[in-house]
């Protein structure tokens, strides 16, 4: 009889199992309806996150509190959530019609409402990926809060002197002087297990105009609620509203969103025209079409990319308004989202464009002038919901006849940000297939964009498969190295590609609601390299580094639509 080998799992296998456990646990807790993150019900989620040790959460598994990860998470959660013992995830249940003021996190488009001193409601209208994102972020900050508690709670429920001094600074009614602030930072550094310099370096990043000392406030409230959990057994609780549990997965918001677009096309007699869908931001297509023509005199002797950078600066609202006004007069229809998906849309009727007054004077339109639908970025699984609904035939609501209008969709183009495994921030990735993390479901496709198209622009370009991940905040180096070094040969990671392609393939190959040979274009620019220390998303944004690849990709997509060789 052969001797049984002892098989040990690699870190990549452990990480993959941890992600699967996180995914299953979150779905279970959602179905259950509520749980206590730092209680028995949240234990599996905590253990899986600590085993995974994602790069974005830095020193989550160490005793010291993670500062960059905390900043990353706080920017994606509503202001004041650190004070709330009860967090309720809801559907769109009418709070916009109440006296409650919507709180929108700076780095995530979701409406949140502070119900009272202890409760925060967070609206989920972008699908399950939004829930995974929120739950992992909340689990992280609760773990960090208990690190604070462990450092300040002494025997018999007493707290350390550092904590008492920090509390005095936070509760002080008058504005802190520099001396008082630095004293408070010193006590906070001891509480966090960090150096004075480390806290000082990141302190201002947490500040807002209304709350310059917000860092101290966040640390205090995280620790305060963790202490009360242990001393008074007042556990923080996350609940999922019955309406959210009933609606999720039924494409309710995606259907409303898609129908709004189709109704606009019908009203403007654009339904029968060739249609090109582009997933991008709300400025790159508009600016690529008109900005360089409009602003060539203002920025004489400057490159096109310099003009795009200027338009991207926050202080140039008036210049952007000029471009938008011109675009509206030449065929652009703006559709700000009213469905709850948080995905704005622009429709361009290219028949109204005077090509000589555009950046594409050599555009060669064969047959009818195309219609371009530009949709803002979807979030994770929301990509399937929105594109799946958009590609369905249009049935007018005001008719009793069984009439369906099949749209003439000629191409779907996806331009977005992604993590890169082979280069650095600002580089371009051209995928040849999307692999769904965890399931290994894979979607090979013929990409109309190629690496050769982007050569000669001083931007490194990489081509190969990309992995669609459950959440960018759930990745660690071991798992990503496996995807890159193994025969998968993955060049980058993002959150929507497989969901887009799944919807496109089902519409074109199975449902036959669009042409079976619809053209697809995918290209991403690198927002971070999670394999490099100091280059993760938690290390900060792209700044103007992302402007050139964003517009280069957009221009290449438009050149193909306009048949420019």
C-alpha positions as MATLAB code, in Angstrom:
seq = 'XXXXXXXXXXXXXXXXXXXXXXXXXXXXXXXXXXXXXXXXXXXXXXXXXXXXXXXXXXXXXXXXXXXXXXXXXXXXXXXXXXXXXXXXXXXXXXXXXXXXXXXXXXXXXXXXXXXXXXXXXXXXXXXXXXXXXXXXXXXXXXXXXXXXXXXXXXXXXXXXXXXXXXXXXXXXXXXXXXXXXXXXXXXXXXXXXXXXXXXXXXXXXXXXXXXXXXXXXXXXXXXXXXXXXXXXXXXXXXXXXXXXXXXXXXXXXXXXXXXXXXXXXXXXXXXXXXXXXXXXXXXXXXXXXXXXXXXXXXXXXXXXXXXXXXXXXXXXXXXXXXXXXXXXXXXXXXXXXXXXXXXXXXXXXXXXXXXXXXXXXXXXXXXXXXXXXXXXXXXXXXXXXXXXXXXXXXXXXXXXXXXXXXXXXXXXXXXXXXXXXXXXXXXXXXXXXXXXXXXXXXXXXXXXXXXXXXXXXXXXXXXXXXXXXXXXXXXXXXXXXXXXXXXXXXXXXXXXXXXXXXXXXXXXXXXXXXXXXXXXXXXXXXXXXXXXXXXXXXXXXXXXXXXXXXXXXXXXXXXXXXXXX';
ca = [
       0.000    0.000    0.000;
       1.330    3.425   -0.948;
       2.206    5.770    1.870;
      -0.194    8.694    2.037;
       1.604   11.988    1.429;
       1.053   14.838    3.837;
      -0.286   17.643    1.701;
       0.251   21.204    2.875;
      -1.646   24.095    1.369;
       0.183   27.041   -0.139;
      -0.636   30.598    0.945;
      -2.353   31.107   -2.418;
      -4.635   28.114   -1.753;
      -5.347   29.333    1.783;
      -6.164   32.790    0.421;
      -8.465   31.383   -2.253;
     -10.286   29.307    0.387;
     -10.559   32.391    2.640;
     -12.161   34.428   -0.180;
     -14.620   31.612   -0.865;
     -15.462   31.456    2.855;
     -15.957   35.238    2.964;
     -18.266   35.072   -0.060;
     -20.382   32.230    1.346;
     -20.500   33.730    4.847;
     -21.632   37.148    3.609;
     -24.445   35.588    1.578;
     -25.474   33.504    4.596;
     -25.540   36.550    6.896;
     -27.581   38.462    4.300;
     -30.139   35.655    4.162;
     -30.175   35.540    7.967;
     -31.063   39.235    8.109;
     -28.728   40.498   10.832;
     -25.503   39.708   12.687;
     -23.105   41.090   15.290;
     -19.709   41.615   13.614;
     -17.672   41.178   16.822;
     -19.921   38.448   18.221;
     -20.195   34.732   17.455;
     -22.175   35.382   14.253;
     -19.361   37.525   12.810;
     -16.534   35.211   13.843;
     -16.211   33.374   10.512;
     -16.040   36.675    8.624;
     -13.330   38.010   10.961;
     -11.289   34.807   10.834;
     -11.448   34.624    7.033;
     -10.358   38.271    6.645;
      -7.475   37.774    9.104;
      -6.390   34.629    7.278;
      -6.568   36.394    3.919;
      -4.667   39.498    5.126;
      -5.489   41.616    2.035;
      -2.800   44.050    0.876;
      -5.175   46.992    1.109;
      -5.702   46.360    4.824;
      -1.950   46.331    5.511;
      -1.168   45.331    9.104;
      -4.663   43.971    9.886;
      -3.158   40.794   11.403;
      -0.671   42.699   13.592;
      -1.196   44.379   16.968;
      -0.640   47.913   15.685;
      -3.518   49.738   14.010;
      -3.335   50.028   10.201;
      -3.433   53.715    9.189;
      -3.411   53.707    5.351;
      -6.045   50.966    5.272;
      -8.168   52.911    7.744;
      -8.018   56.015    5.531;
      -8.935   53.945    2.442;
     -11.974   52.478    4.221;
     -13.150   55.699    5.887;
     -13.245   57.441    2.485;
     -15.656   54.736    1.281;
     -17.998   54.786    4.268;
     -20.336   57.600    5.365;
     -19.100   60.332    7.679;
     -20.070   59.481   11.261;
     -20.316   55.707   10.854;
     -17.635   55.220   13.527;
     -20.158   56.578   16.082;
     -22.947   54.173   15.110;
     -23.734   50.981   16.986;
     -26.472   49.965   14.539;
     -25.827   49.841   10.777;
     -28.821   49.036    8.596;
     -28.365   48.111    4.924;
     -31.519   49.015    3.018;
     -32.926   49.236   -0.478;
     -34.141   52.600   -1.801;
     -37.024   52.887    0.644;
     -37.976   56.544    0.338;
     -35.544   58.292    2.678;
     -34.803   60.817   -0.079;
     -38.312   62.197    0.544;
     -37.694   62.695    4.264;
     -35.936   65.348    6.350;
     -32.861   63.099    6.542;
     -29.932   64.519    4.613;
     -28.140   62.091    2.299;
     -24.511   61.446    3.244;
     -22.433   60.335    0.235;
     -18.931   58.937    0.950;
     -16.203   60.778   -1.004;
     -14.991   57.634   -2.823;
     -18.204   55.593   -3.198;
     -21.493   56.669   -4.742;
     -24.065   55.469   -2.254;
     -26.699   57.361   -0.268;
     -26.478   56.995    3.505;
     -28.741   58.445    6.194;
     -27.955   59.103    9.854;
     -31.220   58.123   11.549;
     -30.178   59.011   15.102;
     -27.079   59.076   17.322;
     -26.697   55.298   17.116;
     -27.999   54.269   13.663;
     -26.732   54.699   10.117;
     -28.752   53.489    7.119;
     -26.822   52.666    3.923;
     -28.766   52.302    0.656;
     -27.786   49.335   -1.512;
     -28.893   49.868   -5.114;
     -25.821   48.562   -6.935;
     -26.130   44.850   -6.254;
     -24.334   42.263   -4.145;
     -20.842   43.633   -4.828;
     -21.846   46.739   -2.863;
     -22.745   44.534    0.117;
     -19.454   42.614   -0.066;
     -17.579   45.917   -0.249;
     -19.334   47.403    2.788;
     -19.188   44.271    4.958;
     -15.457   43.725    4.420;
     -14.731   47.400    5.149;
     -16.863   47.310    8.304;
     -15.240   44.067    9.459;
     -11.840   45.715    9.010;
     -12.655   48.813   11.065;
     -14.278   46.712   13.811;
     -11.148   44.533   14.031;
      -9.045   47.703   14.242;
     -11.364   49.116   16.922;
     -10.738   46.084   19.119;
      -6.985   46.570   18.725;
      -7.489   50.050   20.202;
      -9.602   48.578   23.008;
      -6.946   45.954   23.800;
      -4.314   48.672   24.186;
      -6.314   51.034   26.422;
      -8.486   48.763   28.584;
      -6.810   47.907   31.877;
      -7.953   45.560   34.654;
     -11.449   45.976   36.106;
     -12.688   48.084   33.201;
     -10.343   50.996   33.771;
      -8.697   52.774   30.834;
      -5.146   54.006   30.284;
      -4.010   57.598   30.844;
      -3.407   57.957   27.079;
      -7.067   57.169   26.462;
      -8.269   59.629   29.065;
      -6.146   62.424   27.541;
      -7.339   61.544   24.019;
     -10.959   61.664   25.225;
     -10.391   65.130   26.732;
      -9.039   66.437   23.405;
     -11.917   64.952   21.375;
     -14.656   66.237   23.685;
     -13.108   69.697   24.016;
     -15.568   72.342   22.774;
     -12.963   74.917   21.696;
     -10.656   74.618   18.703;
      -7.392   72.790   19.448;
      -4.213   74.823   19.437;
      -1.144   73.365   17.759;
       0.284   72.405   21.150;
      -2.957   70.695   22.208;
      -3.210   68.923   18.850;
       0.331   67.558   19.074;
      -0.251   66.394   22.648;
      -3.386   64.572   21.468;
      -1.477   63.044   18.524;
       1.160   61.793   20.968;
      -1.485   60.033   23.084;
      -3.232   58.717   19.938;
       0.088   57.289   18.660;
       0.475   55.288   21.898;
      -3.118   54.082   21.638;
      -2.577   52.978   18.014;
       0.857   51.410   18.498;
       2.297   53.832   15.952;
       5.007   56.475   16.065;
       4.230   60.166   16.449;
       5.671   60.753   12.942;
       3.448   58.078   11.348;
       0.303   59.620   12.828;
       1.413   63.157   11.971;
       2.032   62.200    8.313;
      -1.502   60.894    7.765;
      -3.398   63.172   10.177;
      -4.418   65.836    7.659;
      -5.614   63.216    5.112;
      -8.560   62.426    7.398;
      -9.446   66.089    7.925;
     -12.411   67.856    6.341;
     -13.251   71.557    6.228;
     -15.815   71.047    8.997;
     -13.712   68.635   11.083;
      -9.964   69.362   10.985;
      -9.387   66.978   13.943;
     -11.409   64.149   12.410;
      -8.608   61.610   12.837;
      -8.770   61.902   16.640;
     -12.567   61.703   16.493;
     -12.506   58.465   14.451;
      -9.924   56.794   16.702;
     -11.840   57.789   19.837;
     -15.255   56.564   18.654;
     -13.920   53.281   17.254;
     -12.233   52.596   20.592;
     -15.202   53.824   22.658;
     -17.702   51.454   21.007;
     -15.230   48.551   21.221;
     -14.753   49.210   24.954;
     -18.539   49.273   25.470;
     -18.839   45.988   23.559;
     -16.473   44.311   26.005;
     -17.359   46.073   29.272;
     -21.138   46.506   28.836;
     -21.752   43.783   26.211;
     -23.346   46.401   23.903;
     -22.529   44.716   20.605;
     -22.590   46.598   17.314;
     -25.174   45.119   14.935;
     -25.529   45.050   11.147;
     -29.008   44.411    9.745;
     -30.399   43.916    6.234;
     -33.854   45.368    5.669;
     -36.651   42.987    4.541;
     -37.177   45.093    1.392;
     -33.490   44.800    0.454;
     -33.562   41.034    0.948;
     -36.705   40.815   -1.164;
     -35.437   43.014   -4.034;
     -31.786   41.985   -4.393;
     -30.980   39.991   -7.506;
     -34.150   40.954   -9.401;
     -32.578   43.693  -11.563;
     -35.151   46.217  -10.319;
     -32.837   49.233  -10.538;
     -31.093   48.006  -13.695;
     -34.427   47.587  -15.493;
     -35.564   51.123  -14.576;
     -32.161   52.481  -15.675;
     -32.189   50.652  -19.024;
     -35.801   51.592  -19.797;
     -35.012   55.280  -19.212;
     -32.280   55.054  -21.846;
     -34.473   53.207  -24.358;
     -37.340   55.662  -23.863;
     -34.931   58.533  -24.569;
     -33.736   56.775  -27.744;
     -37.348   56.228  -28.828;
     -38.356   59.854  -28.121;
     -35.439   61.087  -30.240;
     -36.054   58.506  -33.012;
     -32.678   56.855  -32.438;
     -33.752   53.260  -31.726;
     -33.229   52.016  -35.299;
     -29.790   53.567  -35.761;
     -26.464   51.711  -35.284;
     -25.702   51.824  -31.544;
     -22.316   51.712  -29.809;
     -22.226   51.334  -26.021;
     -19.207   52.614  -24.087;
     -18.647   52.128  -20.371;
     -16.408   55.007  -19.315;
     -16.486   58.152  -17.187;
     -18.726   61.123  -17.928;
     -16.067   63.369  -19.469;
     -13.618   61.410  -21.644;
     -15.892   60.772  -24.670;
     -17.362   64.287  -24.624;
     -13.929   65.914  -24.238;
     -12.328   63.626  -26.824;
     -14.963   64.673  -29.348;
     -15.022   68.430  -28.801;
     -12.481   69.793  -26.292;
      -9.374   70.055  -28.458;
     -11.306   71.803  -31.237;
     -12.992   74.219  -28.835;
      -9.923   75.050  -26.740;
      -7.169   75.032  -29.380;
      -6.881   78.837  -29.243;
      -6.974   79.002  -25.437;
      -4.183   76.425  -25.162;
      -2.258   77.179  -28.332;
       0.951   75.198  -28.845;
      -0.070   72.717  -26.131;
      -0.665   69.019  -26.740;
      -4.128   67.466  -26.679;
      -3.254   65.590  -23.497;
      -2.272   68.852  -21.792;
      -5.770   70.161  -22.567;
      -7.323   66.992  -21.112;
      -5.240   67.379  -17.945;
      -6.374   70.985  -17.563;
     -10.001   69.913  -17.942;
      -9.475   67.280  -15.238;
      -8.396   69.835  -12.632;
     -11.045   70.604  -10.023;
     -10.751   74.388  -10.478;
     -11.665   74.373  -14.180;
     -15.452   74.046  -13.878;
     -16.130   76.984  -16.198;
     -14.029   75.522  -19.028;
     -15.710   72.140  -18.622;
     -19.090   73.885  -18.773;
     -18.136   75.444  -22.140;
     -17.353   71.999  -23.579;
     -20.563   70.531  -22.156;
     -22.660   73.350  -23.578;
     -21.118   72.869  -27.029;
     -21.636   69.093  -26.846;
     -25.298   69.549  -25.881;
     -25.787   71.800  -28.921;
     -24.195   69.144  -31.136;
     -26.114   65.996  -30.314;
     -25.331   65.124  -26.683;
     -28.232   64.212  -24.388;
     -27.396   63.983  -20.657;
     -29.314   61.490  -18.533;
     -28.385   61.966  -14.854;
     -29.354   58.812  -12.984;
     -32.778   58.734  -11.344;
     -33.062   54.959  -11.023;
     -30.840   54.385   -8.003;
     -28.055   52.630   -9.913;
     -25.827   55.720   -9.568;
     -24.850   55.296  -13.231;
     -25.222   58.491  -15.250;
     -25.570   58.258  -19.045;
     -24.824   60.393  -22.090;
     -26.318   59.747  -25.533;
     -24.486   61.166  -28.578;
     -26.386   61.519  -31.841;
     -23.438   61.749  -34.218;
     -25.740   62.909  -37.062;
     -25.737   66.302  -35.312;
     -21.950   66.548  -35.129;
     -20.205   68.817  -37.610;
     -17.064   66.717  -37.980;
     -15.013   69.752  -38.988;
     -15.865   71.219  -35.559;
     -14.682   68.114  -33.751;
     -11.433   66.320  -32.956;
     -12.244   63.732  -35.670;
     -12.463   65.678  -38.962;
     -11.558   62.515  -40.943;
     -14.431   60.448  -39.509;
     -15.762   58.101  -42.181;
     -19.374   57.119  -41.473;
     -20.680   54.192  -43.522;
     -24.458   54.326  -43.832;
     -26.515   55.802  -40.997;
     -24.763   57.960  -38.410;
     -24.123   55.940  -35.247;
     -25.541   56.630  -31.805;
     -23.123   56.381  -28.880;
     -24.398   55.517  -25.402;
     -21.836   56.345  -22.719;
     -22.563   54.839  -19.310;
     -20.636   55.653  -16.156;
     -18.753   52.863  -14.370;
     -20.801   50.014  -12.912;
     -19.748   48.364   -9.648;
     -18.931   44.632   -9.640;
     -21.945   42.397  -10.284;
     -23.944   45.510  -11.173;
     -22.215   45.365  -14.582;
     -24.213   42.234  -15.447;
     -27.505   43.721  -14.235;
     -27.164   46.939  -16.237;
     -25.819   45.586  -19.544;
     -28.148   42.566  -19.404;
     -31.149   44.896  -19.120;
     -29.838   47.398  -21.673;
     -29.342   44.738  -24.367;
     -32.892   43.365  -24.033;
     -35.440   44.389  -26.703;
     -37.392   47.542  -25.919;
     -41.104   47.211  -25.254;
     -42.902   50.587  -24.963;
     -44.951   50.920  -21.787;
     -47.767   52.948  -23.388;
     -48.801   50.289  -25.879;
     -51.041   47.239  -25.452;
     -49.558   45.550  -28.516;
     -46.933   42.856  -28.119;
     -44.262   44.909  -29.888;
     -40.563   44.609  -29.245;
     -37.827   46.734  -30.788;
     -34.471   44.992  -31.157;
     -31.655   47.511  -30.969;
     -28.945   47.479  -33.603;
     -26.013   47.240  -31.165;
     -22.823   47.110  -33.214;
     -20.277   47.273  -30.394;
     -19.787   47.340  -26.633;
     -16.605   48.979  -25.323;
     -15.377   48.892  -21.736;
     -12.751   51.344  -20.512;
     -11.858   51.308  -16.829;
      -9.342   51.263  -14.000;
      -7.742   48.035  -12.827;
      -4.913   46.688  -10.729;
      -1.867   45.601  -12.721;
       0.456   42.677  -11.958;
       3.141   43.299  -14.584;
       3.768   47.052  -14.610;
       3.000   50.256  -12.740;
       0.389   52.979  -12.267;
      -0.820   54.505  -15.544;
       0.133   51.524  -17.737;
      -2.463   50.053  -20.132;
      -3.866   46.489  -20.108;
      -5.609   44.817  -23.055;
      -7.432   41.668  -21.904;
      -7.859   38.582  -24.061;
     -10.161   36.848  -21.573;
     -11.831   37.434  -18.210;
     -11.536   34.809  -15.452;
     -13.987   34.906  -12.560;
     -12.100   34.544   -9.299;
     -13.232   31.659   -7.106;
     -15.273   29.849   -9.767;
     -12.651   29.950  -12.575;
     -15.570   30.631  -14.991;
     -13.794   32.092  -17.990;
     -14.847   34.267  -20.893;
     -12.412   34.362  -23.824;
     -13.296   36.897  -26.531;
     -11.878   38.578  -29.603;
     -10.865   42.050  -28.479;
     -11.049   44.688  -31.224;
      -8.378   46.631  -29.315;
      -4.826   45.291  -29.484;
      -1.577   46.166  -27.738;
      -0.095   47.269  -31.085;
      -2.727   50.034  -31.378;
      -1.253   51.775  -28.329;
       2.430   51.518  -29.160;
       4.493   54.692  -29.612;
       2.691   56.735  -26.949;
       5.258   56.400  -24.150;
       2.906   54.207  -22.112;
       3.766   50.538  -21.463;
       1.034   48.220  -22.797;
       0.386   44.619  -21.715;
      -1.959   42.018  -23.219;
      -3.304   38.823  -21.682;
      -6.040   37.369  -19.464;
      -7.430   39.415  -16.550;
      -9.150   38.185  -13.397;
     -12.493   39.582  -12.233;
     -12.314   39.635   -8.443;
     -14.968   39.629   -5.726;
     -13.504   42.876   -4.374;
     -10.247   44.713   -4.958;
      -9.945   45.071   -1.189;
      -9.847   41.266   -0.789;
      -6.616   40.563   -2.676;
      -3.241   39.578   -1.295;
       0.146   39.077   -2.933;
       0.175   35.271   -2.634;
      -3.080   34.813   -4.530;
      -2.213   37.419   -7.153;
       1.257   35.926   -7.705;
      -0.407   32.561   -8.318;
      -2.690   34.077  -10.955;
       0.288   35.822  -12.569;
       2.970   33.103  -12.309;
       0.821   30.052  -13.090;
      -0.446   29.063  -16.530;
      -3.375   31.460  -16.054;
      -0.849   34.196  -16.962;
      -3.054   36.970  -15.566;
      -1.833   40.545  -16.205;
      -4.299   42.424  -13.996;
      -7.404   42.404  -11.830;
     -10.687   44.307  -11.958;
     -14.259   43.843  -10.737;
     -16.621   44.007  -13.729;
     -15.148   42.412  -16.878;
     -16.551   38.884  -16.531;
     -20.004   40.273  -15.662;
     -20.032   42.530  -18.741;
     -18.926   39.676  -20.994;
     -21.428   37.228  -19.481;
     -24.264   39.642  -20.327;
     -22.928   40.356  -23.832;
     -22.497   36.654  -24.643;
     -25.954   35.685  -23.383;
     -27.575   38.526  -25.385;
     -25.640   37.811  -28.599;
     -25.193   34.022  -28.571;
     -28.238   32.684  -26.706;
     -31.059   35.211  -26.478;
     -30.307   36.655  -29.932;
     -31.449   40.104  -28.797;
     -28.378   41.686  -30.445;
     -26.212   40.719  -33.419;
     -24.230   37.485  -32.762;
     -21.048   39.113  -34.084;
     -21.236   42.229  -31.920;
     -17.781   43.770  -31.539;
     -16.298   44.063  -28.062;
     -13.469   46.287  -26.886;
     -11.855   46.114  -23.458;
      -8.964   48.234  -22.199;
      -7.931   49.232  -18.692;
      -5.380   51.614  -17.229;
      -3.554   50.699  -14.039;
      -4.668   52.429  -10.850;
      -2.297   50.413   -8.666;
       0.025   47.420   -8.481;
      -1.004   45.312   -5.473;
       2.185   43.227   -5.792;
       4.340   46.277   -5.017;
       4.577   47.639   -1.497;
       3.521   51.275   -1.537;
       1.647   50.932   -4.836;
      -1.684   49.575   -3.618;
      -4.930   51.559   -3.776;
      -4.416   52.536   -0.130;
      -1.248   54.437   -1.110;
      -3.280   57.153   -2.843;
      -4.861   58.006   -6.197;
      -3.426   58.394   -9.668;
      -3.621   62.177   -9.843;
      -2.986   63.326  -13.420;
      -1.136   60.051  -14.196;
      -4.430   58.500  -15.285;
      -5.402   61.282  -17.704;
      -3.258   60.233  -20.667;
      -4.162   56.505  -20.653;
      -7.850   57.355  -20.089;
      -8.014   59.586  -23.156;
      -5.733   57.403  -25.273;
      -8.063   54.436  -24.753;
     -11.156   56.587  -25.391;
      -9.708   57.989  -28.625;
      -8.793   54.519  -29.933;
     -12.348   53.309  -29.245;
     -13.845   56.317  -31.067;
     -11.443   55.939  -34.023;
     -12.726   52.401  -34.560;
     -16.360   53.505  -34.298;
     -15.695   56.335  -36.800;
     -13.655   54.092  -39.137;
     -10.505   56.195  -38.864;
      -7.456   54.244  -39.974;
];
